[in-house]
Tab-separated table of C-alpha atoms in Angstrom:
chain	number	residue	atom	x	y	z
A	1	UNK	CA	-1.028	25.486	13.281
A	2	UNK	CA	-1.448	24.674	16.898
A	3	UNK	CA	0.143	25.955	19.653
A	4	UNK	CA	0.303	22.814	21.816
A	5	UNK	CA	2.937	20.718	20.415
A	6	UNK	CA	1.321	17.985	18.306
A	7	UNK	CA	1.973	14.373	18.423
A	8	UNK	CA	2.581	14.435	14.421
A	9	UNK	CA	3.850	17.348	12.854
A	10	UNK	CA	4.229	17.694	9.112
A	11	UNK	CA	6.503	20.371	7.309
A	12	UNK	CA	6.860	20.571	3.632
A	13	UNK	CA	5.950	16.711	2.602
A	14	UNK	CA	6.491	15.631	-0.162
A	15	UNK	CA	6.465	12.263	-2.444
A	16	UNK	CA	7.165	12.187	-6.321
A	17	UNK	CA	7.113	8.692	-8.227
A	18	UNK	CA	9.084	8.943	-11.529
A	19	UNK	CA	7.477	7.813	-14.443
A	20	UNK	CA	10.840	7.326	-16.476
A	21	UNK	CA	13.338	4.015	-16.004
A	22	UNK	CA	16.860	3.816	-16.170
A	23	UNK	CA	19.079	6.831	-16.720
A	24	UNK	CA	16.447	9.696	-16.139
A	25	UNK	CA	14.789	7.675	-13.227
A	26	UNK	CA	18.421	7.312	-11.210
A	27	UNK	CA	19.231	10.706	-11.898
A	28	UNK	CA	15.776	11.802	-10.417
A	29	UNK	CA	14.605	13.413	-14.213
A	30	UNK	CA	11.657	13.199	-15.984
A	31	UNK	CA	7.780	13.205	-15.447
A	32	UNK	CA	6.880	12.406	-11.949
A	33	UNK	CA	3.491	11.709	-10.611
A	34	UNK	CA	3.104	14.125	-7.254
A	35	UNK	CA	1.076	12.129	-5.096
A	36	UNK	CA	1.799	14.392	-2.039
A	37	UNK	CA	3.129	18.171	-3.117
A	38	UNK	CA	4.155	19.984	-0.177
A	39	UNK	CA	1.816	19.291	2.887
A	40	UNK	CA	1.915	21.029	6.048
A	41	UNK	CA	-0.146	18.837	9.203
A	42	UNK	CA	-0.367	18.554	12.506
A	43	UNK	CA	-2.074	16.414	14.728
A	44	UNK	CA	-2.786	16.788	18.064
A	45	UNK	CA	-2.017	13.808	21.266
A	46	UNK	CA	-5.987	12.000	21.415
A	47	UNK	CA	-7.696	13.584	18.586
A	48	UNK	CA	-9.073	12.214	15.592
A	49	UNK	CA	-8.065	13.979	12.097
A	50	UNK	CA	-9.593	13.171	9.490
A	51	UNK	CA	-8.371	13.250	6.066
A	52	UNK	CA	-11.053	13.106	3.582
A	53	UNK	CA	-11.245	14.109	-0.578
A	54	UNK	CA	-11.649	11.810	-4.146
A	55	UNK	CA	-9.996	8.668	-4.857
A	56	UNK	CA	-6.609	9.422	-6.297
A	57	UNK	CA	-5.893	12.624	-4.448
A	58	UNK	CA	-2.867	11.022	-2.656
A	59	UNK	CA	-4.930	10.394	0.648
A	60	UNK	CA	-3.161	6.406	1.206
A	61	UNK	CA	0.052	7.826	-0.118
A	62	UNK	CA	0.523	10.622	2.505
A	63	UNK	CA	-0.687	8.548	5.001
A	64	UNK	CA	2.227	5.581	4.154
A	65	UNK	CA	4.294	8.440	4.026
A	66	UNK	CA	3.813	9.323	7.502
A	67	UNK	CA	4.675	6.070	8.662
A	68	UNK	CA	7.981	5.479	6.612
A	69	UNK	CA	6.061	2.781	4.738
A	70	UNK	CA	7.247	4.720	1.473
A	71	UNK	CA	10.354	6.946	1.578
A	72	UNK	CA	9.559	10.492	1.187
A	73	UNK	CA	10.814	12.512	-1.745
A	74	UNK	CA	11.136	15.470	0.675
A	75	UNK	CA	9.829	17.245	3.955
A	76	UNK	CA	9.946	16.820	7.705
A	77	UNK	CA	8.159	14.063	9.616
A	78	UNK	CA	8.133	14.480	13.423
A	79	UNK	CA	6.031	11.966	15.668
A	80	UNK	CA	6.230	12.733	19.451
A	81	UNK	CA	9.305	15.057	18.666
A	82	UNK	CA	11.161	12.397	17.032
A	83	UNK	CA	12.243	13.064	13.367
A	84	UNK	CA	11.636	9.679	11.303
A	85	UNK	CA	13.556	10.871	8.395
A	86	UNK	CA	16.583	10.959	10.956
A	87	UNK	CA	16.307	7.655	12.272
A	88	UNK	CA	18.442	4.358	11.087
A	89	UNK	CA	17.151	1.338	10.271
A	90	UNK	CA	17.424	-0.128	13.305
A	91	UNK	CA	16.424	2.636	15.620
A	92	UNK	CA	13.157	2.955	13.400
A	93	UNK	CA	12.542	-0.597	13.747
A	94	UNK	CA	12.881	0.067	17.413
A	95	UNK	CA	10.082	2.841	17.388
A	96	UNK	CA	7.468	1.293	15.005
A	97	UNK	CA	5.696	-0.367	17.904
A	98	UNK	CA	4.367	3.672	18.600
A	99	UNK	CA	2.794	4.323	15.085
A	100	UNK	CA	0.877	1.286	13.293
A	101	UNK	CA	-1.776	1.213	10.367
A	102	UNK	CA	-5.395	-0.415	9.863
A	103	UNK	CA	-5.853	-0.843	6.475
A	104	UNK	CA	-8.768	-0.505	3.932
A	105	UNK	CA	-9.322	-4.290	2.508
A	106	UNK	CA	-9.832	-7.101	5.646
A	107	UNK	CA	-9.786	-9.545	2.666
A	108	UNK	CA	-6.457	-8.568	1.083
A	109	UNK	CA	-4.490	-7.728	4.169
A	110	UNK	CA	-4.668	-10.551	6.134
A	111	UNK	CA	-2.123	-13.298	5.257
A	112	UNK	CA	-5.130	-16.366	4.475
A	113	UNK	CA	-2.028	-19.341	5.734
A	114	UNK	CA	-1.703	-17.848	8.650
A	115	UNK	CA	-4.536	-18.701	12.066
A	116	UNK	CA	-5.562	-15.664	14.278
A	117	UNK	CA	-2.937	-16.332	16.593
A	118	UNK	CA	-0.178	-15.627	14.336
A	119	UNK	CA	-1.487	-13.080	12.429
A	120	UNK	CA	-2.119	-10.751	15.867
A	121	UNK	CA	0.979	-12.325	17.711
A	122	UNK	CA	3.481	-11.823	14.646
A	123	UNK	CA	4.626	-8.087	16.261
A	124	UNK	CA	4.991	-9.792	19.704
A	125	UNK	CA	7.583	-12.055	18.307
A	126	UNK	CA	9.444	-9.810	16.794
A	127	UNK	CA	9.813	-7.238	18.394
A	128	UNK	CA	10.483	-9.897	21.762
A	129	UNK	CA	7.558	-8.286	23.926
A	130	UNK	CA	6.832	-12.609	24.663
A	131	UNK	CA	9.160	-14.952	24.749
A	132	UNK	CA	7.004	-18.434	24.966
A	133	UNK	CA	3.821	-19.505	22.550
A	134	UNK	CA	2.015	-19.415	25.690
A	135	UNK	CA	2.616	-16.085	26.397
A	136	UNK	CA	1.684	-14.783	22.687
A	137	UNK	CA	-1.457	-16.562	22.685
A	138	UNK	CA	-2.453	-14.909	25.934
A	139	UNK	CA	-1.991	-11.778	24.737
A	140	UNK	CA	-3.289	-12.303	21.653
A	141	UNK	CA	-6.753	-13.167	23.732
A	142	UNK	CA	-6.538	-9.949	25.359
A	143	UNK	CA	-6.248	-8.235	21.908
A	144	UNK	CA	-9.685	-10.026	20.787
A	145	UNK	CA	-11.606	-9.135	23.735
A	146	UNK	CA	-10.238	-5.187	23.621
A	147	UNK	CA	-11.629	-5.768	19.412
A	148	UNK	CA	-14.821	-8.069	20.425
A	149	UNK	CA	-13.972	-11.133	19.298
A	150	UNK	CA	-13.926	-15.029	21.093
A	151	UNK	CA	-10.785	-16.988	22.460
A	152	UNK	CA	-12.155	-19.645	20.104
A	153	UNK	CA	-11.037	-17.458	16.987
A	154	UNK	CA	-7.563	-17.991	18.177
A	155	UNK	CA	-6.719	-20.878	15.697
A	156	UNK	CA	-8.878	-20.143	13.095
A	157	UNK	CA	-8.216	-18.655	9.312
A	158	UNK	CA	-9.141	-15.726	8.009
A	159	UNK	CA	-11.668	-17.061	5.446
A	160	UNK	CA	-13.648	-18.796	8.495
A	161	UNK	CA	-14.414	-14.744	9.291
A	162	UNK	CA	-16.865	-12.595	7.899
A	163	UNK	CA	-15.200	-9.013	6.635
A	164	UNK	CA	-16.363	-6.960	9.633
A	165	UNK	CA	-14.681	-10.047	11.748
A	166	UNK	CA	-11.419	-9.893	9.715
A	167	UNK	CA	-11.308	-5.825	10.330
A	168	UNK	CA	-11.252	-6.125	14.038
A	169	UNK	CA	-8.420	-9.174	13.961
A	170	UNK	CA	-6.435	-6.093	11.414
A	171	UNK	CA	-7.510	-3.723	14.707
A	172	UNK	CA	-6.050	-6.153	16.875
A	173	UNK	CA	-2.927	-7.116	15.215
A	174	UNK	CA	-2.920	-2.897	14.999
A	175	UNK	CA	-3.112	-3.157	18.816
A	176	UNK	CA	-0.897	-5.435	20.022
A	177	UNK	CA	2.448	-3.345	20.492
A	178	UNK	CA	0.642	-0.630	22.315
A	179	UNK	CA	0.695	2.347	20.005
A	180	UNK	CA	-0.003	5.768	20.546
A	181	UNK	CA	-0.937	6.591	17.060
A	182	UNK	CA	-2.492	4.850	14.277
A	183	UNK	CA	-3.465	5.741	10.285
A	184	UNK	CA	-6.756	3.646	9.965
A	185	UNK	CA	-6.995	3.740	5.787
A	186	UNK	CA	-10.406	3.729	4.754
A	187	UNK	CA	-10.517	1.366	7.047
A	188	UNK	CA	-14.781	0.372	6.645
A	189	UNK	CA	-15.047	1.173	3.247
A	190	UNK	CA	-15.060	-2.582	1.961
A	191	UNK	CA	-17.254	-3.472	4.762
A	192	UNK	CA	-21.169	-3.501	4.217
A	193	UNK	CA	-23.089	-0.426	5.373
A	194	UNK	CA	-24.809	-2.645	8.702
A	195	UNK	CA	-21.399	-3.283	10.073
A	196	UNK	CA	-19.549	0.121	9.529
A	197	UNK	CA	-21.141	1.669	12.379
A	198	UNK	CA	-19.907	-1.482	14.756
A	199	UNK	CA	-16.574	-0.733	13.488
A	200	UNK	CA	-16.483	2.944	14.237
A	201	UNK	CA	-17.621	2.710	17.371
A	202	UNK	CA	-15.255	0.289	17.826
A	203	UNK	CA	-12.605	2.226	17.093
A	204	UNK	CA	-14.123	5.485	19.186
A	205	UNK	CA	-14.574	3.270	22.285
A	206	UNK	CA	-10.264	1.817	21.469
A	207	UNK	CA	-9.445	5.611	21.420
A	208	UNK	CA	-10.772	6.513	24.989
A	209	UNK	CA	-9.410	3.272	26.653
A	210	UNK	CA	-6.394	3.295	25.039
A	211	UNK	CA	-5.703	7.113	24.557
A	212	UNK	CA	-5.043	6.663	20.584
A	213	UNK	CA	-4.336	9.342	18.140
A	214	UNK	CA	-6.012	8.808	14.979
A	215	UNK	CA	-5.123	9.862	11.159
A	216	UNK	CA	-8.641	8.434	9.861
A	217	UNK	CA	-8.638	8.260	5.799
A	218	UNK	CA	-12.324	8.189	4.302
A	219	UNK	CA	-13.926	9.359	1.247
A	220	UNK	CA	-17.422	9.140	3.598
A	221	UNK	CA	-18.283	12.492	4.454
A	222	UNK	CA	-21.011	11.051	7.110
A	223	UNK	CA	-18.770	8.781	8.665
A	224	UNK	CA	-16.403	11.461	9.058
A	225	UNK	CA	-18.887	13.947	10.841
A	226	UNK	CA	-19.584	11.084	13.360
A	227	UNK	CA	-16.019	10.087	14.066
A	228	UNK	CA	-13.513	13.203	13.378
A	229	UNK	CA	-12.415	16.031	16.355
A	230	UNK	CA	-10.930	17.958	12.852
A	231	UNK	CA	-11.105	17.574	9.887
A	232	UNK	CA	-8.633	18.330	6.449
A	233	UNK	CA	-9.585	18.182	3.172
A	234	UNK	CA	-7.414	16.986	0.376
A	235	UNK	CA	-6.791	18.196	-3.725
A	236	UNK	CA	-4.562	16.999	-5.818
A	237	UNK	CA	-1.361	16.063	-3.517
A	238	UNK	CA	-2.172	19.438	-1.400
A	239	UNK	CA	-4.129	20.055	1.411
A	240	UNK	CA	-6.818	23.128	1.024
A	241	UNK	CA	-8.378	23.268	3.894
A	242	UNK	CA	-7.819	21.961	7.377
A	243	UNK	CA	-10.460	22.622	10.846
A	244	UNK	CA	-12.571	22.004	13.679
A	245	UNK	CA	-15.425	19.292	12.157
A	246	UNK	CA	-18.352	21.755	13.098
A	247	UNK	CA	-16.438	24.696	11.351
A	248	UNK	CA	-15.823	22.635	8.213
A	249	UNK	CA	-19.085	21.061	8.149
A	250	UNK	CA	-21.106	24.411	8.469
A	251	UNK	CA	-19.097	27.068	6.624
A	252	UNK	CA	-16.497	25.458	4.380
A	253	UNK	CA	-14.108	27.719	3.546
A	254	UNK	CA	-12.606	26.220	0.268
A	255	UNK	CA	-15.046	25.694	-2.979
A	256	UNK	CA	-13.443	22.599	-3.153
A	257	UNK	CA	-14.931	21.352	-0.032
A	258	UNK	CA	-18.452	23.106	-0.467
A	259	UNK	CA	-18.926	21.034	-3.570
A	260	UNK	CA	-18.375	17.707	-1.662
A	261	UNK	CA	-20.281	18.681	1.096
A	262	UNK	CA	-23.155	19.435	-1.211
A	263	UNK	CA	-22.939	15.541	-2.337
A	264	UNK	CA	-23.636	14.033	1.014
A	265	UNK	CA	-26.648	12.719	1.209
A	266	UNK	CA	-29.623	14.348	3.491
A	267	UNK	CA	-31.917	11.825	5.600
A	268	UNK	CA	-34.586	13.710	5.581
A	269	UNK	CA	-36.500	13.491	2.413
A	270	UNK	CA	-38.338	17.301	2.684
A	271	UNK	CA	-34.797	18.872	3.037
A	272	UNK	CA	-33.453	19.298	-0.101
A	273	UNK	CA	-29.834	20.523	-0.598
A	274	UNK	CA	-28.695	22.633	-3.982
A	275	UNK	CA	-25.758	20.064	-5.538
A	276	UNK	CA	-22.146	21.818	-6.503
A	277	UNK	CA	-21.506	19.916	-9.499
A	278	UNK	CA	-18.221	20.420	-10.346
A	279	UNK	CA	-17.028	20.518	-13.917
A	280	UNK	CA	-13.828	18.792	-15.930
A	281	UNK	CA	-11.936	15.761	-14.541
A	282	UNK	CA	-9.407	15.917	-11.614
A	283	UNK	CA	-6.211	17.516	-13.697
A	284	UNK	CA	-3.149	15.338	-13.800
A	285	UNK	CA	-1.403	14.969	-10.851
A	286	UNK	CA	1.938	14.411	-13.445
A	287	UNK	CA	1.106	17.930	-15.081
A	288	UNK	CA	-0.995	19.725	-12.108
A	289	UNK	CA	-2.164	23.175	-13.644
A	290	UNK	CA	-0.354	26.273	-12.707
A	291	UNK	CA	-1.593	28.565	-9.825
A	292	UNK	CA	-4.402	27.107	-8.043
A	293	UNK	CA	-5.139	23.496	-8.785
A	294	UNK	CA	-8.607	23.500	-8.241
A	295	UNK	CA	-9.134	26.544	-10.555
A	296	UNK	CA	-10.064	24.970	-13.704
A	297	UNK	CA	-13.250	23.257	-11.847
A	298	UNK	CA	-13.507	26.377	-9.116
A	299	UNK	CA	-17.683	26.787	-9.386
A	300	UNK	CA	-16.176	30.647	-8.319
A	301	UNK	CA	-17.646	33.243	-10.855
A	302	UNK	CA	-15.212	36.219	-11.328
A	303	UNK	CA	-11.852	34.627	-9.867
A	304	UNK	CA	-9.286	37.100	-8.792
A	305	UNK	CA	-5.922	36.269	-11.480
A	306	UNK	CA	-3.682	34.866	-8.789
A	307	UNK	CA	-6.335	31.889	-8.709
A	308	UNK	CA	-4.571	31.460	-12.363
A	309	UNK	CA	-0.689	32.081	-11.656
A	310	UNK	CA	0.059	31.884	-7.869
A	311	UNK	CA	-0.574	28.370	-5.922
A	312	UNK	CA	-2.562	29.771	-2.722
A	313	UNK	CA	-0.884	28.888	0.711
A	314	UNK	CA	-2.670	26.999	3.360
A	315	UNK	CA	-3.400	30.021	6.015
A	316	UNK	CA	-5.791	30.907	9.032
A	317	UNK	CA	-8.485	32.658	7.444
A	318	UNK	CA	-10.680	32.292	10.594
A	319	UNK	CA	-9.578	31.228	14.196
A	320	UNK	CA	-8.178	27.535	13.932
A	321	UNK	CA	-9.384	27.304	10.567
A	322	UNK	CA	-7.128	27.135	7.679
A	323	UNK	CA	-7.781	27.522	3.914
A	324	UNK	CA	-5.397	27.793	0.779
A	325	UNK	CA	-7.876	29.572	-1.589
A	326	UNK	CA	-7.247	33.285	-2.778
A	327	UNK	CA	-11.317	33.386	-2.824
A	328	UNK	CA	-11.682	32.869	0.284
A	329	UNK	CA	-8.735	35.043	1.791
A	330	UNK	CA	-10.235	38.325	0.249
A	331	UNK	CA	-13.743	37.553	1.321
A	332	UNK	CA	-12.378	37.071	5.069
């Protein structure tokens, strides 16, 4: 997709959970649920990608995936040319300090008996970058300026924060082994509307002083126009359309992504936008229908019959911008 070699490239993903138990489970048999079905990625060293569609689509999944947080049923995972699917246990262990994750709930992902210290410090430990108490606290200080927060907060609980407090001690603790790339997983979307913007600049300033790469989950369109370099859009375990944020922003290729571009809201009140309101519920991701997956809600009068019997492929329909969408590959 790129010809610069990416920091995190993506062939042929894939990750199935069975439905079935004993027998048919072991033997890999039976319905599965295909939370990721065959994604191709890449993302480039100091860019933000953003990976945006509806709850459910396998977003979180892919994400973990990416990681080795879950195992993947199939595909090819490289991140700064090193295959992760490759690596042993204890070689992986050895390269996790590179990739880490923010996740989307401050209250749930935060261990509530442990203080500040040890919560941002844990890493440090184990992976021996300190080898006195002394020497984790003071870097654990260092973390909580980089994030905004007070020495004082040091031995303090997570329920003495507020949530927008408890998101930058998970952007700390994210921190503290000096990655190079990080999934952030929805990461303001439990957070009240006043302090998402502190967090996302937060997180724009971290990526220029500490040269991050950024896989930035969000179902909020208007976050994602402020924050993303790229962005790819997400169906059904696929993804359908992948490009430059202005690109996708002003002519969406996909219907898909025209119809949730329509539902962003407009601030000014003497615009008014003409809503895509898409029909049927999101089809099973166990059962997925055959040829396009977005075809039995496509808004698309008149679809060509491949729409109905061959699964598009994710090409370049304009320059740097990708589409899987038989529509749109005629018309262009």
């Amino acid at each position: 997709m790129s010809e610069e070699k990416p920091m995190v490239r993506v062939r042929g993903l894939v990750k199935h959970f069975p439905l079935s138990r004993g027998w048919l489970r072991w033997r890999g048999e039976g319905p599965m649920v295909r939370a990721v079905d065959g994604v191709d990625l890449d993302i480039r060293r100091g860019e933000t990608l953003a990976l945006v569609g509806e709850s459910g689509c396998g977003k979180s999944t892919l994400g973990r995936v990416l990681l080795r947080l879950v195992e993947p049923t199939a595909g090819e995972v490289q991140v700064d040319g090193v295959d992760l699917d490759k690596l042993a246990a204890r070689k992986l262990r050895e390269f996790r300090p590179r990739m880490q994750i923010i996740f989307q709930d401050p209250y749930a992902s935060l261990n509530p008996r442990m203080t500040v210290d040890a919560i941002v410090g844990e890493a440090l430990m184990v992976h021996r970058r300190v080898r006195t108490r002394a020497e984790r606290d003071e870097r654990v200080v260092q973390m909580l300026h980089k994030v905004g927060l007070r020495p004082d907060a040091l031995r303090r609980y997570p329920h003495e924060f507020s949530g927008g407090q408890r998101q930058r001690i998970g952007i700390a603790r994210a921190l503290a082994l000096g990655p190079s790339f990080i999934v952030a997983d929805e990461p303001i979307s439990a957070l009240d509307v006043s302090i998402q913007a502190q967090i996302v600049n937060l997180l724009l300033d971290l990526q220029r002083s500490e040269g991050l790469t950024y896989l930035f989950i969000s179902h909020d369109l208007r976050i994602v126009e402020h924050i993303a370099d790229r962005v790819a859009v997400m169906y059904l375990g696929k993804v359908v359309e992948i490009g430059e944020r202005a690109a996708v922003y002003q002519s969406p290729l996909h219907p898909y992504t025209q119809a949730l571009l329509t539902a962003v809201p407009v601030p000014d009140p003497t615009r008014r936008r003409k809503r895509i309101l898409l029909s049927g519920d999101v089809p099973s991701a166990v059962s997925p229908p055959p040829g396009c997956p977005f075809h039995p809600r496509c808004q698309v009068q008149d679809k060509p019959p491949a729409c109905f019997t061959d699964p598009p492929a994710l090409v370049e329909i304009r320059p740097g911008h990708h589409a899987a969408c038989h529509v749109a590959a005629a018309a262009n």
